[in-house]
Coordinates of C-alpha atoms in Angstrom, one line a residue:
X1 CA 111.7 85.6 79.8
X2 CA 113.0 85.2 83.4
X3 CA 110.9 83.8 85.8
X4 CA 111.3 84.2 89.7
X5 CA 108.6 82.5 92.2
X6 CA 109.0 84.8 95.6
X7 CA 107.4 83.0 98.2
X8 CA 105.0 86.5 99.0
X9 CA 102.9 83.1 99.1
X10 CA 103.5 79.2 99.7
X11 CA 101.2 76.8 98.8
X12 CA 99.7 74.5 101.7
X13 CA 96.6 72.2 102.4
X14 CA 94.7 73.0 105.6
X15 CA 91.9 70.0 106.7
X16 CA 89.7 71.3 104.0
X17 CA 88.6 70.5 100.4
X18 CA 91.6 70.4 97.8
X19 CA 89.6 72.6 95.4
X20 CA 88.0 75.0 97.7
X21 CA 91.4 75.6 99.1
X22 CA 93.0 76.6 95.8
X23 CA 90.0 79.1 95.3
X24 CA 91.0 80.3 98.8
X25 CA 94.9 81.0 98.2
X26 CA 94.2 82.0 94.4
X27 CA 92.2 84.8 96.7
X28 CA 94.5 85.3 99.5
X29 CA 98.2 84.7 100.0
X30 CA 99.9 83.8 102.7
X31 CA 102.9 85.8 105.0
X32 CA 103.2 83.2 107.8
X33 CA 102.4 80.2 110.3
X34 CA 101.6 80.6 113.8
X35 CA 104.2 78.6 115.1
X36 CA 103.4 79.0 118.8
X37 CA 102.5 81.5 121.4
X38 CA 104.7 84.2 123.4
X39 CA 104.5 85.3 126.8
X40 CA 101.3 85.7 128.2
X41 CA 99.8 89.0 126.9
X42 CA 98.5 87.3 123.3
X43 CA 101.6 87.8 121.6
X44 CA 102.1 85.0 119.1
X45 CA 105.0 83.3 117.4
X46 CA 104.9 83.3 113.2
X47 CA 106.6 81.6 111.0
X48 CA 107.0 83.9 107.4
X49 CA 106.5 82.8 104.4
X50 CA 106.9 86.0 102.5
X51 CA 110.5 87.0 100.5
X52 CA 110.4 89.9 103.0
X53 CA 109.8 89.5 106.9
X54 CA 110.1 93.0 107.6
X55 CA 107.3 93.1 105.4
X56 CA 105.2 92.8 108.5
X57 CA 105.7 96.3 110.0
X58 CA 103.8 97.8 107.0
X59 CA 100.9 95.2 107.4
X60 CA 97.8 96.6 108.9
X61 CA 95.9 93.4 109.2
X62 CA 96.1 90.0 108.4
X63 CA 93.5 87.1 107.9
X64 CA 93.8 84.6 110.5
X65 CA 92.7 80.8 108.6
X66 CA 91.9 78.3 111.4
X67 CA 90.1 75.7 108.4
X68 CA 86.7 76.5 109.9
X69 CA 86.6 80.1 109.1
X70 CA 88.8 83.3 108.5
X71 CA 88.8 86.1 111.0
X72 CA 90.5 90.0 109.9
X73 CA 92.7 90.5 113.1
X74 CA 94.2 94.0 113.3
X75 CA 98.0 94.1 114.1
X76 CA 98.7 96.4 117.2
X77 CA 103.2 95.2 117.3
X78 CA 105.5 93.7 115.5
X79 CA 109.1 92.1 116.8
X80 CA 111.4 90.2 115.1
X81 CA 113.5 87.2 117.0
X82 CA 116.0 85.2 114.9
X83 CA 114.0 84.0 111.8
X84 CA 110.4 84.4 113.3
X85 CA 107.8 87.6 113.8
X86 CA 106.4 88.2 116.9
X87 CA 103.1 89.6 116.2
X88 CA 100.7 91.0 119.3
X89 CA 96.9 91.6 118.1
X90 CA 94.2 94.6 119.1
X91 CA 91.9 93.5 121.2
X92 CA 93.7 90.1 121.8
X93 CA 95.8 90.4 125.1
X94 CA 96.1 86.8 126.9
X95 CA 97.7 83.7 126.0
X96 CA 94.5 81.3 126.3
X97 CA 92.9 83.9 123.6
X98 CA 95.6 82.3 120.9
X99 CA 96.3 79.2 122.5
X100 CA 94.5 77.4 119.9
X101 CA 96.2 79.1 116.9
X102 CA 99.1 77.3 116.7
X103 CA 100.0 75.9 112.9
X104 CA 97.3 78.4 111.9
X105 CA 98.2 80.8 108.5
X106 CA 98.0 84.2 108.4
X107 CA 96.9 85.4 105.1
X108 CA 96.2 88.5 103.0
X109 CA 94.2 90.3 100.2
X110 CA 96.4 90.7 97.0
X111 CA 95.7 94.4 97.0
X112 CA 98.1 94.1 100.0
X113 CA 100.8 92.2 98.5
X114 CA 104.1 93.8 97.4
X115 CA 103.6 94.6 93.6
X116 CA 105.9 91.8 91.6
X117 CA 108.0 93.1 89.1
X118 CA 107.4 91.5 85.5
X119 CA 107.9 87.9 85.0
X120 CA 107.4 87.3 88.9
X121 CA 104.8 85.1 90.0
X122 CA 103.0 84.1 93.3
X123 CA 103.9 80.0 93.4
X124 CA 99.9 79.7 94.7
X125 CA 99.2 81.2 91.0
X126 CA 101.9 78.5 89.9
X127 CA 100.4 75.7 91.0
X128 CA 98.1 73.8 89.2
X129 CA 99.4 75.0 85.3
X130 CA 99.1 73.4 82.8
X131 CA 102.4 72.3 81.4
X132 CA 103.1 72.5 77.4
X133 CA 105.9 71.9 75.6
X134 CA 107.5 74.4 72.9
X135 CA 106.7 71.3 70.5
X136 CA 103.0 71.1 71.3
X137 CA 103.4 68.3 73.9
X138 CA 100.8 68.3 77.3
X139 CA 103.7 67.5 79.6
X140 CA 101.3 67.7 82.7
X141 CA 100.4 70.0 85.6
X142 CA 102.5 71.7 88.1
X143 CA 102.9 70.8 91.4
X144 CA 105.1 72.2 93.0
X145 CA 107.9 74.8 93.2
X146 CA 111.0 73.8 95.4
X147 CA 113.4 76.8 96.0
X148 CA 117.2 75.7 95.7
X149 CA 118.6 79.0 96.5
X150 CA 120.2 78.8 92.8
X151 CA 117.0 78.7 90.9
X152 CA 113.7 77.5 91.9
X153 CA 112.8 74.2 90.6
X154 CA 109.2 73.4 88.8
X155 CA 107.6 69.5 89.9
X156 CA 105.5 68.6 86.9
X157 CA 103.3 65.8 87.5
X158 CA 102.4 63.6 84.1
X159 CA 100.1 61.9 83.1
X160 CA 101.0 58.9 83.7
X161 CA 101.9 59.9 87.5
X162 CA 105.4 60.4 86.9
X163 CA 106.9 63.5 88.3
X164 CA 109.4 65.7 86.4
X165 CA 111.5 68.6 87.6
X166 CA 112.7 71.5 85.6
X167 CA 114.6 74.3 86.8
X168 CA 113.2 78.3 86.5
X169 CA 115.4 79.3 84.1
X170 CA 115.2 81.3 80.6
X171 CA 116.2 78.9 78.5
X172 CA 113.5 76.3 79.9
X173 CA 110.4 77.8 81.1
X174 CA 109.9 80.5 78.0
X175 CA 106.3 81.7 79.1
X176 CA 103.5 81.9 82.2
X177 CA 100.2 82.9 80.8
X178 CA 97.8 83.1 83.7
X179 CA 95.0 83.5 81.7
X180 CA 95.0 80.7 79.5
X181 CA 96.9 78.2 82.8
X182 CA 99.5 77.3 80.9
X183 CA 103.5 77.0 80.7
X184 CA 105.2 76.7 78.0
X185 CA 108.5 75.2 78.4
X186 CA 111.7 73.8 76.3
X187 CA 112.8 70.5 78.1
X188 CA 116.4 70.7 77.7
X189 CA 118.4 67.2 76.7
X190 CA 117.9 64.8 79.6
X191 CA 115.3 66.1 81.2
X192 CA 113.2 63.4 80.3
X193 CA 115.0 60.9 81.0
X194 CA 116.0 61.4 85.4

């Protein structure tokens, strides 16, 4: 079993509740971070956080989250500059309209995420696994995924607090069932012990 984590969603704690967001991003993903404004006719700077930043010019509408409450915002243009979108909104057409949106997310429904292909997995349906190992042993709970560019990384928190990291590769991680919440994993030889 291969397992790949795109980032079509990155995990991230807004000034609310840990547990009400996860219930959020279990519902919603998220493409981007308003990084800042541009120009003065409502155009907005975003920061994506999908595999894919062309992925954008297919997107109909997005879900702005300011923490206080979630507005659908329909996407009249999309630009590119370097590694950020430039997104410009219906309806929305001066700068003191999204003045305040700044490190806001923009989020999505799954039924408008790119389908993954098998043993692909949002990280936001990552997080918060349990972690079991192929000898019956409750390592702990995921964390975390860190992308190395090689192989993405899995932080599993014990117990005991201590953190563990082991790599997304076939011979280590061996299943995801979301269903059940669980991982099952072989902890190679010295795993344990960093």
């Amino acid at each position: 079993v291969e397992v790949t984590t795109p980032t079509r969603s990155m995990f991230s704690i807004n000034k609310i509740p840990f547990y009400e967001h996860m219930k959020t991003m279990k519902k919603r993903l998220r493409v981007g971070v308003i990084t800042s404004t541009h120009g003065v006719r409502g155009e907005v700077k975003v920061f994506p956080t999908t595999d894919d930043a062309k992925r954008f010019k297919k997107l109909k509408t997005v879900i702005l989250d300011t923490g206080k409450g979630q507005t659908a915002l329909e996407i009249e243009q999309v630009k590119f500059f370097k590694n950020m979108v430039i997104l410009k909104f219906d309806g929305v057409d001066t700068m003191n309209e999204v003045e305040g949106w700044r490190q806001k997310d923009l989020l999505i429904t799954r039924d408008q995420a790119i389908p993954l292909e098998e043993d692909e997995f949002f990280i936001t349906d990552l997080i918060g696994l349990n972690v079991v190992t192929d000898e019956g042993e409750t390592l702990g709970t995921l964390t975390d995924v860190m992308e190395t560019g090689a192989n993405d990384v899995y932080c599993v928190k014990t117990p005991e607090g201590k953190e563990l990291l082991l790599p997304a590769i076939r011979d280590c991680i061996l299943d995801v069932d979301l269903d059940k919440e669980e991982m099952l994993v072989h902890v190679l030889p010295g795993l344990l012990d960093l």
